């Protein structure tokens, strides 16, 4: 019965008059070296010195979002974006990264970035969302994501996970379960941070990093991140993050002030 239902659903995705296409043989081009897969383009790293955001706007049908945001980041600094729930903090980050439609200009070292979605990726930028997506795989593979096999010890230490991982029976080869179900909320966030740090990005963008960690862990996190010399743009309303910041930006109903 389940197969019948699935077949009926698929039937609507192909020509109604040819439902047999669903089960038709098709050459995927993977036998004999004729694969049609394209290689991931090699991106030349452009070390970040300054980043300017000018008149960045991204709004939704209900008129909520961010309007005409202007700010600048300097290499090696921590900038914290604050604001009440629904003020547009996550929208600001996602618009700047090219994850949602937006208008405005972003200048990387004075040069305009024309394709945010392609440029604001590792090694230029790494993004840690509020709820990082983890896979049912090992801790190590969730950090590397297939990039290479170099050591992850340093990024685990910076993310405050080194001791906890070492205490696990399988260490870095510990399986985290579907969506990281075997880890606590704070561990999932910090594992996502380790993943973001792994590519040594020029800009680290963090959305509410310390929301699920205790006070002592939060102190250590911000200390280690600052000591790493990373350029950081972070969303947070936590007093410690604000006190540590070089620059604080406040969002209120989509309007950004410094």
Steps between C-alpha positions, in 0.01 A plus 500: 500500500786741579656430160169569330468836675859592415450399136186715479687802636785454255254463215405865543864601455527356147290516187152373588478309176830316566507377861731219385779759491522465877655154470678547167872426478719809481871532440654700785837517328696356792632184331799542272622844601220706348376655824321830457579616855684830517798559726472751782661824380825600668458832680807718543515635854492877529621594852253732668617843611173693496140414424238767435126444476308784336123544487431129547126427491301178511128503579216251496139525383394628843760782471714351777873457444797736477507837325805705394753342737844660495805385695867408461725229643876508551730200496542326835204671670183371662175670400183405688148560367233531770123548498176355625342188353372572149715811454663353188836378632503167318356665188793743502754218510327290234460799267867588534597142418279485192271235649186708442415768239628845587605835361800709590874479464772301676863607459778251581826695538334781304394283206132433443382140535254431220397144591463476877381141498813381318755726668388489865597136542819332630776602496361854503216449743357227724149521647374337818117516518304475824437130442789351302407200286689192611510169319477144629873453477810533716603816681804531276305465177242754618787748538684420177199450272725313260744787446820315599645287777709749694482513879197655666663525845555876479145591400353267764713676762393847384136387503538372856436137406843340528465361853144379447588321176805340658278365779269329250560128451564534125654848517484684169349189337194519725176481302279800578173344380236657273527880525743458791241346731769342717646841584368774726380830354821673604713224351314524170560874486869461577540217250349734241751764609787254453371430149491873424855547630640202310546687172672796675250750355586865457165591659312296759125570519328367814128502573443481877799276567484481879123464549526136615819502708565573866671816624847348546497344154385830349789688662749248363340507153525873452851509648626230263328654197655839571839337557476330160506838328190423295285776351155436645148628438271354765135529596459490877314667785727345763670764721836325477505509121400866498766589758766316297410664168702767319179626339133457591222544243141527618203390290152631570212412267741453210695823554868472591675749728850511645 
